[in-house]
Tab-separated table of C-alpha atoms in Angstrom:
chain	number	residue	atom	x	y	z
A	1349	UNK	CA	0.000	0.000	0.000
A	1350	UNK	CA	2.949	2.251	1.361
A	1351	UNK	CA	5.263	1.723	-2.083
A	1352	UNK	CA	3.435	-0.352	-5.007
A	1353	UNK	CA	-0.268	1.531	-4.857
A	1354	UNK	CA	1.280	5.112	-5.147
A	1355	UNK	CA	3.217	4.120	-8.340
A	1356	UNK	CA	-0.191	2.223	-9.703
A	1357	UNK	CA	-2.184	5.634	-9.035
A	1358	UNK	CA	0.303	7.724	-10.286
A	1359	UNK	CA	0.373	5.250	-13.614
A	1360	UNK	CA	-3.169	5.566	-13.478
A	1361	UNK	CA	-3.467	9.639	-13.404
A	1362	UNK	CA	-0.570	9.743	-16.341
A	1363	UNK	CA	-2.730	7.459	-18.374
A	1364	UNK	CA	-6.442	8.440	-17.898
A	1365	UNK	CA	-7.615	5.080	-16.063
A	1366	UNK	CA	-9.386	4.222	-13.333
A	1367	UNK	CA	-8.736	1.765	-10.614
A	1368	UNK	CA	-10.700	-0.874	-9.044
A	1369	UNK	CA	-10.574	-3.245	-6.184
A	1370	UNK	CA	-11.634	-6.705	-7.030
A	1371	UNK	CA	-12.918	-9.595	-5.356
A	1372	UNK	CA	-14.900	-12.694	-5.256
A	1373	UNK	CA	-17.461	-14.271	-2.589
A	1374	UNK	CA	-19.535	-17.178	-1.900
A	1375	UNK	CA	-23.184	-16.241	-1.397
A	1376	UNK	CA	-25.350	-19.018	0.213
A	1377	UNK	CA	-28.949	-19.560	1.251
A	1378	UNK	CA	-27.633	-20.867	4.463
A	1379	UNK	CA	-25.892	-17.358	5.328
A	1380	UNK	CA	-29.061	-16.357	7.204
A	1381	UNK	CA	-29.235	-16.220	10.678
A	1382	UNK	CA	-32.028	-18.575	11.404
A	1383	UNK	CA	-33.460	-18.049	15.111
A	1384	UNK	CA	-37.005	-18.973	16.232
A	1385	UNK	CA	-38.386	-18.813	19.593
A	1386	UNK	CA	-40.917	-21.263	20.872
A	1387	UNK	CA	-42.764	-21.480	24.452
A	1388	UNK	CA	-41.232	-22.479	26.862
A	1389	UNK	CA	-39.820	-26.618	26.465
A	1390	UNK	CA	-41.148	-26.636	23.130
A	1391	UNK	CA	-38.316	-26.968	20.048
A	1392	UNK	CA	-39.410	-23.906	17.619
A	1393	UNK	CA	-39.537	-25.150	14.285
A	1394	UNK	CA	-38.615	-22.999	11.146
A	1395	UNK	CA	-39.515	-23.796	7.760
A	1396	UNK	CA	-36.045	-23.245	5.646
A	1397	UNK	CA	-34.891	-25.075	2.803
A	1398	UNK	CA	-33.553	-27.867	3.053
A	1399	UNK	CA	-30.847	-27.807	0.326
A	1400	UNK	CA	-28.787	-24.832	-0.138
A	1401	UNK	CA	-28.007	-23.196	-3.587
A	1402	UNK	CA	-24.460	-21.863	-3.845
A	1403	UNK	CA	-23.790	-18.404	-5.172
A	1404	UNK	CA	-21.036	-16.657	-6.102
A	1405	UNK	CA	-20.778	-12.359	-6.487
A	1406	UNK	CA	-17.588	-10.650	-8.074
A	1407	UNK	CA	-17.265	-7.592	-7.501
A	1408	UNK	CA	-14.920	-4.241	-8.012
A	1409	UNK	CA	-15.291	-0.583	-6.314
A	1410	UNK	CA	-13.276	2.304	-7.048
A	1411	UNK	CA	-12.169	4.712	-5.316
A	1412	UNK	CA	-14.992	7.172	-6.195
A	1413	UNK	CA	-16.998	4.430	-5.189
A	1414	UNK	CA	-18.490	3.156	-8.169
A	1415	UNK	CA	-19.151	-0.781	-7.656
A	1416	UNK	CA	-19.685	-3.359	-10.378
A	1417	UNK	CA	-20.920	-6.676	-9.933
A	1418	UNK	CA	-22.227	-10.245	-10.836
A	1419	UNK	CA	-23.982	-12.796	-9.082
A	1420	UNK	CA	-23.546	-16.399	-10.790
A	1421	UNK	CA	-24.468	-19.893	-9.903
A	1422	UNK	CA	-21.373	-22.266	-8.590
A	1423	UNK	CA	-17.950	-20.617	-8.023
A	1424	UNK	CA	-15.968	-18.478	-9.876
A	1425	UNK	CA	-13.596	-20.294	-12.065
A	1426	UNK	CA	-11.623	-18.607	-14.989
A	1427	UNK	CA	-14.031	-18.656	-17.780
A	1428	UNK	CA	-16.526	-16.420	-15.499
A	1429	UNK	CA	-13.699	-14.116	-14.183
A	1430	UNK	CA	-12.797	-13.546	-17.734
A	1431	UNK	CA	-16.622	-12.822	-18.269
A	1432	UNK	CA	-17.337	-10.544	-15.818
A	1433	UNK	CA	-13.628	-8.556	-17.285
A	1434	UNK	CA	-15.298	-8.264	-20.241
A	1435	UNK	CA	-18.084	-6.490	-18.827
A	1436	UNK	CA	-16.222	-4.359	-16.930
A	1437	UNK	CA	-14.685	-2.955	-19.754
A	1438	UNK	CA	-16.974	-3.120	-22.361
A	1439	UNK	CA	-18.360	0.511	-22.053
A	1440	UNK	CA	-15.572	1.936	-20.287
A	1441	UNK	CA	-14.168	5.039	-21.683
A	1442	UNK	CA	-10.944	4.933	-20.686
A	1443	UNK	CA	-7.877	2.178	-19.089
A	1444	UNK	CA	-9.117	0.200	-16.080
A	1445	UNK	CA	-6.433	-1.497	-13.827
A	1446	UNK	CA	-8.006	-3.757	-11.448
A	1447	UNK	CA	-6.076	-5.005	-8.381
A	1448	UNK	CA	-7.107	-8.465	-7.260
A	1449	UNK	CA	-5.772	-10.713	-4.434
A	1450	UNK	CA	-3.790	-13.937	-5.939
A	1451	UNK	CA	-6.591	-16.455	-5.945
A	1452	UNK	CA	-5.873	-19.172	-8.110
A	1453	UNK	CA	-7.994	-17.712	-11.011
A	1454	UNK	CA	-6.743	-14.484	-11.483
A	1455	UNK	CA	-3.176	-15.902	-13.040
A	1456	UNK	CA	-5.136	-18.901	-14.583
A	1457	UNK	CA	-3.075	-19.381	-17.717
A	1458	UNK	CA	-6.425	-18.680	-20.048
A	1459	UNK	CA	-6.919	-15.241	-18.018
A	1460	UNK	CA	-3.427	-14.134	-18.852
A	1461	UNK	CA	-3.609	-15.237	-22.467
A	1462	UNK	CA	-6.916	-13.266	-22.499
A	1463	UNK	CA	-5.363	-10.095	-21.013
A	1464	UNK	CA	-2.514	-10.195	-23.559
A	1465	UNK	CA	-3.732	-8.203	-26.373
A	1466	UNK	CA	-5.776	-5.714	-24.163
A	1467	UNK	CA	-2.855	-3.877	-22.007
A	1468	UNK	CA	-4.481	-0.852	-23.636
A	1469	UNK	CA	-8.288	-1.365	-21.931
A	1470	UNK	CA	-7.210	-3.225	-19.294
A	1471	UNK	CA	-4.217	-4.648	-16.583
A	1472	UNK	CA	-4.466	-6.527	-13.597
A	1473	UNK	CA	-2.181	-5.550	-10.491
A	1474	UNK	CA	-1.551	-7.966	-7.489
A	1475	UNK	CA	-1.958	-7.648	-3.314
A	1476	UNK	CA	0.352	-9.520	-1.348
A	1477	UNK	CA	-0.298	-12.776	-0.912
A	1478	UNK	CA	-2.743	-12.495	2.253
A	1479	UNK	CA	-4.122	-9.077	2.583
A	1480	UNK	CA	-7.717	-8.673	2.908
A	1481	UNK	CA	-7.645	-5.539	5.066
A	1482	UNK	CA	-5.527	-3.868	1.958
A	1483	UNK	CA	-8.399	-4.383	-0.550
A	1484	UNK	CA	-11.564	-2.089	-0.154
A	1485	UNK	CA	-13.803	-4.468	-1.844
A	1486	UNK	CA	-13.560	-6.929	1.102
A	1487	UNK	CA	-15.760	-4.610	2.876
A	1488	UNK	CA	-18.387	-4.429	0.380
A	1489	UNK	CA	-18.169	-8.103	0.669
A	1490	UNK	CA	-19.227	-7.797	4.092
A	1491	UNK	CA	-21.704	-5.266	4.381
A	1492	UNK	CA	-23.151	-7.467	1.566
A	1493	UNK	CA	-23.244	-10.333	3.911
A	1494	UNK	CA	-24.518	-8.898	6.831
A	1495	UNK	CA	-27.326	-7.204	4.763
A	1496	UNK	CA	-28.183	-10.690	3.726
A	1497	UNK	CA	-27.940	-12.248	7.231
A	1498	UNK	CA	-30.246	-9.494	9.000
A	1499	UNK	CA	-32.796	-9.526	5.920
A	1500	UNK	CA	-35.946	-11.835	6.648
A	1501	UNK	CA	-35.820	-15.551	6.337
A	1502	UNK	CA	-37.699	-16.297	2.994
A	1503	UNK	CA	-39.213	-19.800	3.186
A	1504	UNK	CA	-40.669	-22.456	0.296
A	1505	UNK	CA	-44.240	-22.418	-0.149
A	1506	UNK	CA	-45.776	-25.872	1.009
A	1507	UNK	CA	-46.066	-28.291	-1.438
């Protein structure tokens, strides 16, 4: 933070672009705090499904605080990091440099090939290897979370 992200902004200001902070996280029906309350001896009983679907959100935040996002089914695996790239910079108007943690995908060998002939729309810079509390979009991560944990309990209608 103290040497490499001054030269990246600096890089950044010379050539127009914007930076982002990048992450991934698992999103899960089970993330919800389930409590129930019940008279007194009696075992409340809560009506929640019984098999969890797993989600996955990428995200990136900038500075100025614009966010962009996807939600997909599964985990993220190259083919869908590459994907949501694509979006990122599909309308942008100028150089985006996105700084991601060093999660497996991110130097898949199809990524890099991908990001070879775009240096111009797009690079990727790198956190140490485990540095959550350097990358901002951690904490979107977890305000998303918590939003999702305090928000009602939505149940399966009876079949």
């Amino acid at each position: 933070m103290e040497q490499d992200y001054p030269r990246l902004r600096a890089q950044a200001a010379q050539e127009g672009a914007v930076i982002y902070w990048g992450d991934e996280t698992a999103v899960k029906e089970d993330a919800h705090w389930v409590r129930g309350y019940a008279p007194r001896g009696q075992t409340p009983v809560l009506a929640v499904p019984a098999r969890w679907a797993t989600l996955s959100m990428i995200s990136a935040i900038s500075p100025q605080g614009k966010v962009a996002f996807q939600i997909v089914e599964g985990r993220i695996d190259a083919e869908r990091f590459i994907t949501f790239l694509t979006a990122l910079i599909q309308d942008a108007p100028q150089k985006t440099y996105l700084v991601v943690d060093n999660l497996r995908v991110h130097h898949a060998k199809v990524v890099t090939a991908w990001l070879a002939d775009k240096k111009d729309r797009i690079e990727l810079a790198f956190l140490p290897p485990y540095a959550p509390e350097s990358n901002p979009d951690e904490y979107l991560n977890r305000d998303f979370k918590t939003a999702l944990r305090t928000g009602a309990v939505s149940t399966a209608p009876s079949v």
